[in-house]
Every structure is written in C-alpha cells, then in structure tokens.
C-alpha cells in the first residue's frame, strides 16, 4: 500500500465542527486501529482544517475510505485533496 496525504479545509462554523468532532475522531481512531490512518491532526493556521496521513492502494480508494468521515455528512469539509506521498526521510 502507498501513503497518501489527505488535506481538509473546514466550513467556517466552529460550533458545528465542535459539535461533530467526537464522531469524526471516533471514525479516524477506528481507521487508525485498522492500520489505515497513520497520523491525523488539525491545522493550526487558518483556514481551519486537518492533515491526515492514510495508507491505501489509490487516490480513488482513499477517497472512498474518507467519504465515510462523519464530517462529510454534516457538510463540514469544504475542500479535500488527496495526494500520494513518497516518504524519503524518516519513518512513520
């Protein structure tokens, strides 16, 4: 499996994000336990969003996996990019 960087940009609605964050984190935790999500965390700078490092076979397959993120159901993710990432220094 390859490694992919998934970047989210969130809707500018901190209350909505906060309300649904537990479901979102539970989803990511489950995927981490399954060995699919390697790292995840919010971006510190604006606009609000996250970077998630995911194992997968293709951009399309990772997209389908991340479509199940509850933040999608609530319209919190306004932009998403998925890019294969070739790690050459360091280890995950």
PDB file of N, CA, C and O in Angstrom, residues 10-73:
ATOM      1  N   UNK A  10     -12.136  23.160   6.441  1.00  0.00           N
ATOM      2  CA  UNK A  10     -13.430  23.100   7.096  1.00  0.00           C
ATOM      3  C   UNK A  10     -14.268  24.346   6.837  1.00  0.00           C
ATOM      4  O   UNK A  10     -13.742  25.445   6.641  1.00  0.00           O
ATOM      5  N   UNK A  11     -15.558  24.152   6.937  1.00  0.00           N
ATOM      6  CA  UNK A  11     -16.537  25.224   6.940  1.00  0.00           C
ATOM      7  C   UNK A  11     -16.209  26.174   8.087  1.00  0.00           C
ATOM      8  O   UNK A  11     -15.748  25.735   9.147  1.00  0.00           O
ATOM      9  N   UNK A  12     -16.437  27.453   7.893  1.00  0.00           N
ATOM     10  CA  UNK A  12     -16.155  28.445   8.935  1.00  0.00           C
ATOM     11  C   UNK A  12     -17.312  28.482   9.927  1.00  0.00           C
ATOM     12  O   UNK A  12     -18.088  29.435   9.968  1.00  0.00           O
ATOM     13  N   UNK A  13     -17.438  27.414  10.706  1.00  0.00           N
ATOM     14  CA  UNK A  13     -18.505  27.300  11.709  1.00  0.00           C
ATOM     15  C   UNK A  13     -17.961  26.459  12.865  1.00  0.00           C
ATOM     16  O   UNK A  13     -18.178  25.252  12.933  1.00  0.00           O
ATOM     17  N   UNK A  14     -17.240  27.122  13.765  1.00  0.00           N
ATOM     18  CA  UNK A  14     -16.565  26.424  14.860  1.00  0.00           C
ATOM     19  C   UNK A  14     -17.540  25.638  15.729  1.00  0.00           C
ATOM     20  O   UNK A  14     -17.214  24.549  16.212  1.00  0.00           O
ATOM     21  N   UNK A  15     -18.748  26.145  15.912  1.00  0.00           N
ATOM     22  CA  UNK A  15     -19.738  25.450  16.745  1.00  0.00           C
ATOM     23  C   UNK A  15     -20.149  24.118  16.107  1.00  0.00           C
ATOM     24  O   UNK A  15     -20.246  23.096  16.789  1.00  0.00           O
ATOM     25  N   UNK A  16     -20.382  24.120  14.801  1.00  0.00           N
ATOM     26  CA  UNK A  16     -20.753  22.886  14.103  1.00  0.00           C
ATOM     27  C   UNK A  16     -19.600  21.881  14.127  1.00  0.00           C
ATOM     28  O   UNK A  16     -19.816  20.691  14.367  1.00  0.00           O
ATOM     29  N   UNK A  17     -18.384  22.360  13.897  1.00  0.00           N
ATOM     30  CA  UNK A  17     -17.203  21.485  13.944  1.00  0.00           C
ATOM     31  C   UNK A  17     -17.085  20.861  15.331  1.00  0.00           C
ATOM     32  O   UNK A  17     -16.917  19.640  15.465  1.00  0.00           O
ATOM     33  N   UNK A  18     -17.183  21.673  16.367  1.00  0.00           N
ATOM     34  CA  UNK A  18     -17.065  21.187  17.741  1.00  0.00           C
ATOM     35  C   UNK A  18     -18.154  20.163  18.061  1.00  0.00           C
ATOM     36  O   UNK A  18     -17.889  19.136  18.700  1.00  0.00           O
ATOM     37  N   UNK A  19     -19.360  20.400  17.607  1.00  0.00           N
ATOM     38  CA  UNK A  19     -20.491  19.504  17.875  1.00  0.00           C
ATOM     39  C   UNK A  19     -20.251  18.098  17.324  1.00  0.00           C
ATOM     40  O   UNK A  19     -20.589  17.103  17.958  1.00  0.00           O
ATOM     41  N   UNK A  20     -19.655  18.018  16.125  1.00  0.00           N
ATOM     42  CA  UNK A  20     -19.497  16.732  15.455  1.00  0.00           C
ATOM     43  C   UNK A  20     -18.082  16.157  15.530  1.00  0.00           C
ATOM     44  O   UNK A  20     -17.831  15.077  15.012  1.00  0.00           O
ATOM     45  N   UNK A  21     -17.185  16.878  16.204  1.00  0.00           N
ATOM     46  CA  UNK A  21     -15.798  16.412  16.328  1.00  0.00           C
ATOM     47  C   UNK A  21     -15.687  15.022  16.969  1.00  0.00           C
ATOM     48  O   UNK A  21     -14.892  14.195  16.504  1.00  0.00           O
ATOM     49  N   UNK A  22     -16.456  14.693  18.023  1.00  0.00           N
ATOM     50  CA  UNK A  22     -16.321  13.346  18.600  1.00  0.00           C
ATOM     51  C   UNK A  22     -16.592  12.224  17.587  1.00  0.00           C
ATOM     52  O   UNK A  22     -15.866  11.217  17.573  1.00  0.00           O
ATOM     53  N   UNK A  23     -17.599  12.374  16.741  1.00  0.00           N
ATOM     54  CA  UNK A  23     -17.884  11.360  15.718  1.00  0.00           C
ATOM     55  C   UNK A  23     -16.738  11.263  14.712  1.00  0.00           C
ATOM     56  O   UNK A  23     -16.348  10.170  14.295  1.00  0.00           O
ATOM     57  N   UNK A  24     -16.247  12.420  14.302  1.00  0.00           N
ATOM     58  CA  UNK A  24     -15.127  12.497  13.356  1.00  0.00           C
ATOM     59  C   UNK A  24     -13.898  11.798  13.936  1.00  0.00           C
ATOM     60  O   UNK A  24     -13.270  10.966  13.269  1.00  0.00           O
ATOM     61  N   UNK A  25     -13.578  12.097  15.184  1.00  0.00           N
ATOM     62  CA  UNK A  25     -12.394  11.493  15.807  1.00  0.00           C
ATOM     63  C   UNK A  25     -12.589  10.003  16.056  1.00  0.00           C
ATOM     64  O   UNK A  25     -11.631   9.234  15.949  1.00  0.00           O
ATOM     65  N   UNK A  26     -13.799   9.581  16.354  1.00  0.00           N
ATOM     66  CA  UNK A  26     -14.074   8.150  16.525  1.00  0.00           C
ATOM     67  C   UNK A  26     -13.854   7.411  15.210  1.00  0.00           C
ATOM     68  O   UNK A  26     -13.275   6.312  15.183  1.00  0.00           O
ATOM     69  N   UNK A  27     -14.288   8.014  14.097  1.00  0.00           N
ATOM     70  CA  UNK A  27     -14.070   7.433  12.773  1.00  0.00           C
ATOM     71  C   UNK A  27     -12.574   7.296  12.499  1.00  0.00           C
ATOM     72  O   UNK A  27     -12.094   6.232  12.091  1.00  0.00           O
ATOM     73  N   UNK A  28     -11.820   8.374  12.726  1.00  0.00           N
ATOM     74  CA  UNK A  28     -10.380   8.342  12.470  1.00  0.00           C
ATOM     75  C   UNK A  28      -9.669   7.362  13.393  1.00  0.00           C
ATOM     76  O   UNK A  28      -8.745   6.658  12.964  1.00  0.00           O
ATOM     77  N   UNK A  29     -10.094   7.284  14.643  1.00  0.00           N
ATOM     78  CA  UNK A  29      -9.498   6.336  15.584  1.00  0.00           C
ATOM     79  C   UNK A  29      -9.717   4.907  15.117  1.00  0.00           C
ATOM     80  O   UNK A  29      -8.797   4.076  15.151  1.00  0.00           O
ATOM     81  N   UNK A  30     -10.925   4.609  14.656  1.00  0.00           N
ATOM     82  CA  UNK A  30     -11.213   3.261  14.149  1.00  0.00           C
ATOM     83  C   UNK A  30     -10.319   2.941  12.954  1.00  0.00           C
ATOM     84  O   UNK A  30      -9.752   1.848  12.851  1.00  0.00           O
ATOM     85  N   UNK A  31     -10.171   3.897  12.036  1.00  0.00           N
ATOM     86  CA  UNK A  31      -9.320   3.678  10.860  1.00  0.00           C
ATOM     87  C   UNK A  31      -7.852   3.556  11.263  1.00  0.00           C
ATOM     88  O   UNK A  31      -7.090   2.817  10.640  1.00  0.00           O
ATOM     89  N   UNK A  32      -7.449   4.250  12.319  1.00  0.00           N
ATOM     90  CA  UNK A  32      -6.083   4.109  12.831  1.00  0.00           C
ATOM     91  C   UNK A  32      -5.881   2.700  13.388  1.00  0.00           C
ATOM     92  O   UNK A  32      -4.861   2.048  13.116  1.00  0.00           O
ATOM     93  N   UNK A  33      -6.841   2.221  14.158  1.00  0.00           N
ATOM     94  CA  UNK A  33      -6.758   0.876  14.727  1.00  0.00           C
ATOM     95  C   UNK A  33      -6.720  -0.199  13.638  1.00  0.00           C
ATOM     96  O   UNK A  33      -6.115  -1.253  13.812  1.00  0.00           O
ATOM     97  N   UNK A  34      -7.352   0.082  12.501  1.00  0.00           N
ATOM     98  CA  UNK A  34      -7.346  -0.835  11.357  1.00  0.00           C
ATOM     99  C   UNK A  34      -6.060  -0.728  10.534  1.00  0.00           C
ATOM    100  O   UNK A  34      -5.861  -1.475   9.586  1.00  0.00           O
ATOM    101  N   UNK A  35      -5.191   0.240  10.885  1.00  0.00           N
ATOM    102  CA  UNK A  35      -3.935   0.418  10.171  1.00  0.00           C
ATOM    103  C   UNK A  35      -4.036   1.278   8.930  1.00  0.00           C
ATOM    104  O   UNK A  35      -3.087   1.360   8.147  1.00  0.00           O
ATOM    105  N   UNK A  36      -5.144   1.943   8.742  1.00  0.00           N
ATOM    106  CA  UNK A  36      -5.331   2.777   7.544  1.00  0.00           C
ATOM    107  C   UNK A  36      -4.901   4.225   7.780  1.00  0.00           C
ATOM    108  O   UNK A  36      -4.217   4.811   6.949  1.00  0.00           O
ATOM    109  N   UNK A  37      -5.323   4.825   8.882  1.00  0.00           N
ATOM    110  CA  UNK A  37      -4.906   6.190   9.216  1.00  0.00           C
ATOM    111  C   UNK A  37      -3.648   6.072  10.065  1.00  0.00           C
ATOM    112  O   UNK A  37      -3.649   5.420  11.111  1.00  0.00           O
ATOM    113  N   UNK A  38      -2.578   6.680   9.581  1.00  0.00           N
ATOM    114  CA  UNK A  38      -1.296   6.622  10.287  1.00  0.00           C
ATOM    115  C   UNK A  38      -1.132   7.800  11.241  1.00  0.00           C
ATOM    116  O   UNK A  38      -0.619   7.646  12.342  1.00  0.00           O
ATOM    117  N   UNK A  39      -1.525   8.981  10.787  1.00  0.00           N
ATOM    118  CA  UNK A  39      -1.407  10.210  11.571  1.00  0.00           C
ATOM    119  C   UNK A  39      -2.593  11.104  11.224  1.00  0.00           C
ATOM    120  O   UNK A  39      -3.088  11.077  10.098  1.00  0.00           O
ATOM    121  N   UNK A  40      -2.999  11.927  12.175  1.00  0.00           N
ATOM    122  CA  UNK A  40      -4.082  12.867  11.904  1.00  0.00           C
ATOM    123  C   UNK A  40      -4.025  13.995  12.911  1.00  0.00           C
ATOM    124  O   UNK A  40      -3.689  13.773  14.078  1.00  0.00           O
ATOM    125  N   UNK A  41      -4.360  15.180  12.455  1.00  0.00           N
ATOM    126  CA  UNK A  41      -4.439  16.309  13.376  1.00  0.00           C
ATOM    127  C   UNK A  41      -4.878  17.572  12.670  1.00  0.00           C
ATOM    128  O   UNK A  41      -4.765  17.686  11.448  1.00  0.00           O
ATOM    129  N   UNK A  42      -5.416  18.511  13.447  1.00  0.00           N
ATOM    130  CA  UNK A  42      -5.885  19.765  12.869  1.00  0.00           C
ATOM    131  C   UNK A  42      -4.731  20.672  12.467  1.00  0.00           C
ATOM    132  O   UNK A  42      -3.659  20.646  13.082  1.00  0.00           O
ATOM    133  N   UNK A  43      -4.976  21.464  11.426  1.00  0.00           N
ATOM    134  CA  UNK A  43      -4.015  22.505  11.062  1.00  0.00           C
ATOM    135  C   UNK A  43      -4.130  23.625  12.093  1.00  0.00           C
ATOM    136  O   UNK A  43      -5.213  23.901  12.598  1.00  0.00           O
ATOM    137  N   UNK A  44      -3.031  24.258  12.401  1.00  0.00           N
ATOM    138  CA  UNK A  44      -3.013  25.323  13.389  1.00  0.00           C
ATOM    139  C   UNK A  44      -3.408  26.651  12.753  1.00  0.00           C
ATOM    140  O   UNK A  44      -4.102  27.462  13.347  1.00  0.00           O
ATOM    141  N   UNK A  45      -2.994  26.883  11.520  1.00  0.00           N
ATOM    142  CA  UNK A  45      -3.256  28.150  10.842  1.00  0.00           C
ATOM    143  C   UNK A  45      -4.614  28.118  10.138  1.00  0.00           C
ATOM    144  O   UNK A  45      -5.175  27.062   9.867  1.00  0.00           O
ATOM    145  N   UNK A  46      -5.123  29.294   9.870  1.00  0.00           N
ATOM    146  CA  UNK A  46      -6.366  29.421   9.105  1.00  0.00           C
ATOM    147  C   UNK A  46      -6.082  29.166   7.639  1.00  0.00           C
ATOM    148  O   UNK A  46      -4.979  29.420   7.185  1.00  0.00           O
ATOM    149  N   UNK A  47      -6.996  28.673   6.854  1.00  0.00           N
ATOM    150  CA  UNK A  47      -8.339  28.291   7.286  1.00  0.00           C
ATOM    151  C   UNK A  47      -8.300  26.987   8.071  1.00  0.00           C
ATOM    152  O   UNK A  47      -7.371  26.184   7.936  1.00  0.00           O
ATOM    153  N   UNK A  48      -9.314  26.787   8.902  1.00  0.00           N
ATOM    154  CA  UNK A  48      -9.396  25.583   9.727  1.00  0.00           C
ATOM    155  C   UNK A  48      -9.433  24.347   8.840  1.00  0.00           C
ATOM    156  O   UNK A  48     -10.036  24.362   7.757  1.00  0.00           O
ATOM    157  N   UNK A  49      -8.814  23.293   9.302  1.00  0.00           N
ATOM    158  CA  UNK A  49      -8.788  22.053   8.535  1.00  0.00           C
ATOM    159  C   UNK A  49      -7.917  21.028   9.214  1.00  0.00           C
ATOM    160  O   UNK A  49      -7.590  21.158  10.398  1.00  0.00           O
ATOM    161  N   UNK A  50      -7.549  19.999   8.470  1.00  0.00           N
ATOM    162  CA  UNK A  50      -6.755  18.916   9.037  1.00  0.00           C
ATOM    163  C   UNK A  50      -5.859  18.304   7.984  1.00  0.00           C
ATOM    164  O   UNK A  50      -6.110  18.434   6.782  1.00  0.00           O
ATOM    165  N   UNK A  51      -4.833  17.610   8.454  1.00  0.00           N
ATOM    166  CA  UNK A  51      -3.971  16.796   7.611  1.00  0.00           C
ATOM    167  C   UNK A  51      -4.051  15.380   8.158  1.00  0.00           C
ATOM    168  O   UNK A  51      -3.887  15.160   9.361  1.00  0.00           O
ATOM    169  N   UNK A  52      -4.343  14.430   7.269  1.00  0.00           N
ATOM    170  CA  UNK A  52      -4.497  13.039   7.656  1.00  0.00           C
ATOM    171  C   UNK A  52      -3.603  12.209   6.737  1.00  0.00           C
ATOM    172  O   UNK A  52      -3.678  12.338   5.516  1.00  0.00           O
ATOM    173  N   UNK A  53      -2.764  11.383   7.322  1.00  0.00           N
ATOM    174  CA  UNK A  53      -1.878  10.523   6.549  1.00  0.00           C
ATOM    175  C   UNK A  53      -2.499   9.126   6.539  1.00  0.00           C
ATOM    176  O   UNK A  53      -2.731   8.541   7.596  1.00  0.00           O
ATOM    177  N   UNK A  54      -2.755   8.615   5.327  1.00  0.00           N
ATOM    178  CA  UNK A  54      -3.551   7.405   5.147  1.00  0.00           C
ATOM    179  C   UNK A  54      -2.801   6.407   4.272  1.00  0.00           C
ATOM    180  O   UNK A  54      -2.135   6.782   3.312  1.00  0.00           O
ATOM    181  N   UNK A  55      -2.940   5.131   4.589  1.00  0.00           N
ATOM    182  CA  UNK A  55      -2.438   4.044   3.750  1.00  0.00           C
ATOM    183  C   UNK A  55      -3.554   3.613   2.806  1.00  0.00           C
ATOM    184  O   UNK A  55      -4.695   3.455   3.224  1.00  0.00           O
ATOM    185  N   UNK A  56      -3.192   3.421   1.531  1.00  0.00           N
ATOM    186  CA  UNK A  56      -4.200   2.978   0.573  1.00  0.00           C
ATOM    187  C   UNK A  56      -3.577   2.504  -0.722  1.00  0.00           C
ATOM    188  O   UNK A  56      -2.367   2.595  -0.914  1.00  0.00           O
ATOM    189  N   UNK A  57      -4.439   2.007  -1.599  1.00  0.00           N
ATOM    190  CA  UNK A  57      -3.983   1.477  -2.885  1.00  0.00           C
ATOM    191  C   UNK A  57      -4.028   2.508  -4.009  1.00  0.00           C
ATOM    192  O   UNK A  57      -3.309   2.379  -4.991  1.00  0.00           O
ATOM    193  N   UNK A  58      -4.885   3.519  -3.878  1.00  0.00           N
ATOM    194  CA  UNK A  58      -5.016   4.535  -4.927  1.00  0.00           C
ATOM    195  C   UNK A  58      -5.725   5.758  -4.353  1.00  0.00           C
ATOM    196  O   UNK A  58      -6.354   5.685  -3.290  1.00  0.00           O
ATOM    197  N   UNK A  59      -5.638   6.861  -5.079  1.00  0.00           N
ATOM    198  CA  UNK A  59      -6.350   8.080  -4.675  1.00  0.00           C
ATOM    199  C   UNK A  59      -7.838   7.788  -4.577  1.00  0.00           C
ATOM    200  O   UNK A  59      -8.513   8.213  -3.631  1.00  0.00           O
ATOM    201  N   UNK A  60      -8.356   7.039  -5.537  1.00  0.00           N
ATOM    202  CA  UNK A  60      -9.791   6.733  -5.560  1.00  0.00           C
ATOM    203  C   UNK A  60     -10.201   5.904  -4.342  1.00  0.00           C
ATOM    204  O   UNK A  60     -11.233   6.178  -3.718  1.00  0.00           O
ATOM    205  N   UNK A  61      -9.397   4.919  -4.003  1.00  0.00           N
ATOM    206  CA  UNK A  61      -9.717   4.060  -2.866  1.00  0.00           C
ATOM    207  C   UNK A  61      -9.661   4.845  -1.557  1.00  0.00           C
ATOM    208  O   UNK A  61     -10.532   4.705  -0.697  1.00  0.00           O
ATOM    209  N   UNK A  62      -8.660   5.707  -1.407  1.00  0.00           N
ATOM    210  CA  UNK A  62      -8.558   6.547  -0.216  1.00  0.00           C
ATOM    211  C   UNK A  62      -9.738   7.513  -0.168  1.00  0.00           C
ATOM    212  O   UNK A  62     -10.316   7.753   0.896  1.00  0.00           O
ATOM    213  N   UNK A  63     -10.136   8.040  -1.314  1.00  0.00           N
ATOM    214  CA  UNK A  63     -11.293   8.931  -1.358  1.00  0.00           C
ATOM    215  C   UNK A  63     -12.554   8.244  -0.863  1.00  0.00           C
ATOM    216  O   UNK A  63     -13.318   8.813  -0.073  1.00  0.00           O
ATOM    217  N   UNK A  64     -12.766   7.015  -1.291  1.00  0.00           N
ATOM    218  CA  UNK A  64     -13.940   6.257  -0.833  1.00  0.00           C
ATOM    219  C   UNK A  64     -13.870   6.013   0.671  1.00  0.00           C
ATOM    220  O   UNK A  64     -14.880   6.112   1.368  1.00  0.00           O
ATOM    221  N   UNK A  65     -12.680   5.694   1.161  1.00  0.00           N
ATOM    222  CA  UNK A  65     -12.500   5.492   2.595  1.00  0.00           C
ATOM    223  C   UNK A  65     -12.856   6.761   3.365  1.00  0.00           C
ATOM    224  O   UNK A  65     -13.619   6.725   4.335  1.00  0.00           O
ATOM    225  N   UNK A  66     -12.337   7.892   2.915  1.00  0.00           N
ATOM    226  CA  UNK A  66     -12.545   9.148   3.622  1.00  0.00           C
ATOM    227  C   UNK A  66     -13.945   9.726   3.410  1.00  0.00           C
ATOM    228  O   UNK A  66     -14.388  10.565   4.200  1.00  0.00           O
ATOM    229  N   UNK A  67     -14.647   9.268   2.393  1.00  0.00           N
ATOM    230  CA  UNK A  67     -16.041   9.684   2.204  1.00  0.00           C
ATOM    231  C   UNK A  67     -16.897   9.305   3.408  1.00  0.00           C
ATOM    232  O   UNK A  67     -17.927   9.936   3.664  1.00  0.00           O
ATOM    233  N   UNK A  68     -16.483   8.268   4.139  1.00  0.00           N
ATOM    234  CA  UNK A  68     -17.247   7.800   5.294  1.00  0.00           C
ATOM    235  C   UNK A  68     -17.007   8.640   6.554  1.00  0.00           C
ATOM    236  O   UNK A  68     -17.631   8.387   7.586  1.00  0.00           O
ATOM    237  N   UNK A  69     -16.142   9.638   6.479  1.00  0.00           N
ATOM    238  CA  UNK A  69     -15.904  10.524   7.615  1.00  0.00           C
ATOM    239  C   UNK A  69     -17.204  11.271   7.933  1.00  0.00           C
ATOM    240  O   UNK A  69     -17.778  11.911   7.048  1.00  0.00           O
ATOM    241  N   UNK A  70     -17.677  11.222   9.172  1.00  0.00           N
ATOM    242  CA  UNK A  70     -18.915  11.925   9.517  1.00  0.00           C
ATOM    243  C   UNK A  70     -18.892  13.420   9.191  1.00  0.00           C
ATOM    244  O   UNK A  70     -19.948  14.002   8.934  1.00  0.00           O
ATOM    245  N   UNK A  71     -17.732  14.039   9.182  1.00  0.00           N
ATOM    246  CA  UNK A  71     -17.672  15.452   8.805  1.00  0.00           C
ATOM    247  C   UNK A  71     -18.243  15.669   7.401  1.00  0.00           C
ATOM    248  O   UNK A  71     -18.758  16.743   7.108  1.00  0.00           O
ATOM    249  N   UNK A  72     -18.160  14.671   6.530  1.00  0.00           N
ATOM    250  CA  UNK A  72     -18.780  14.773   5.202  1.00  0.00           C
ATOM    251  C   UNK A  72     -20.291  14.876   5.317  1.00  0.00           C
ATOM    252  O   UNK A  72     -20.922  15.665   4.626  1.00  0.00           O
ATOM    253  N   UNK A  73     -20.869  14.047   6.180  1.00  0.00           N
ATOM    254  CA  UNK A  73     -22.322  14.012   6.334  1.00  0.00           C
ATOM    255  C   UNK A  73     -22.887  15.347   6.786  1.00  0.00           C
ATOM    256  O   UNK A  73     -24.031  15.672   6.462  1.00  0.00           O
TER     257      UNK A  73
END
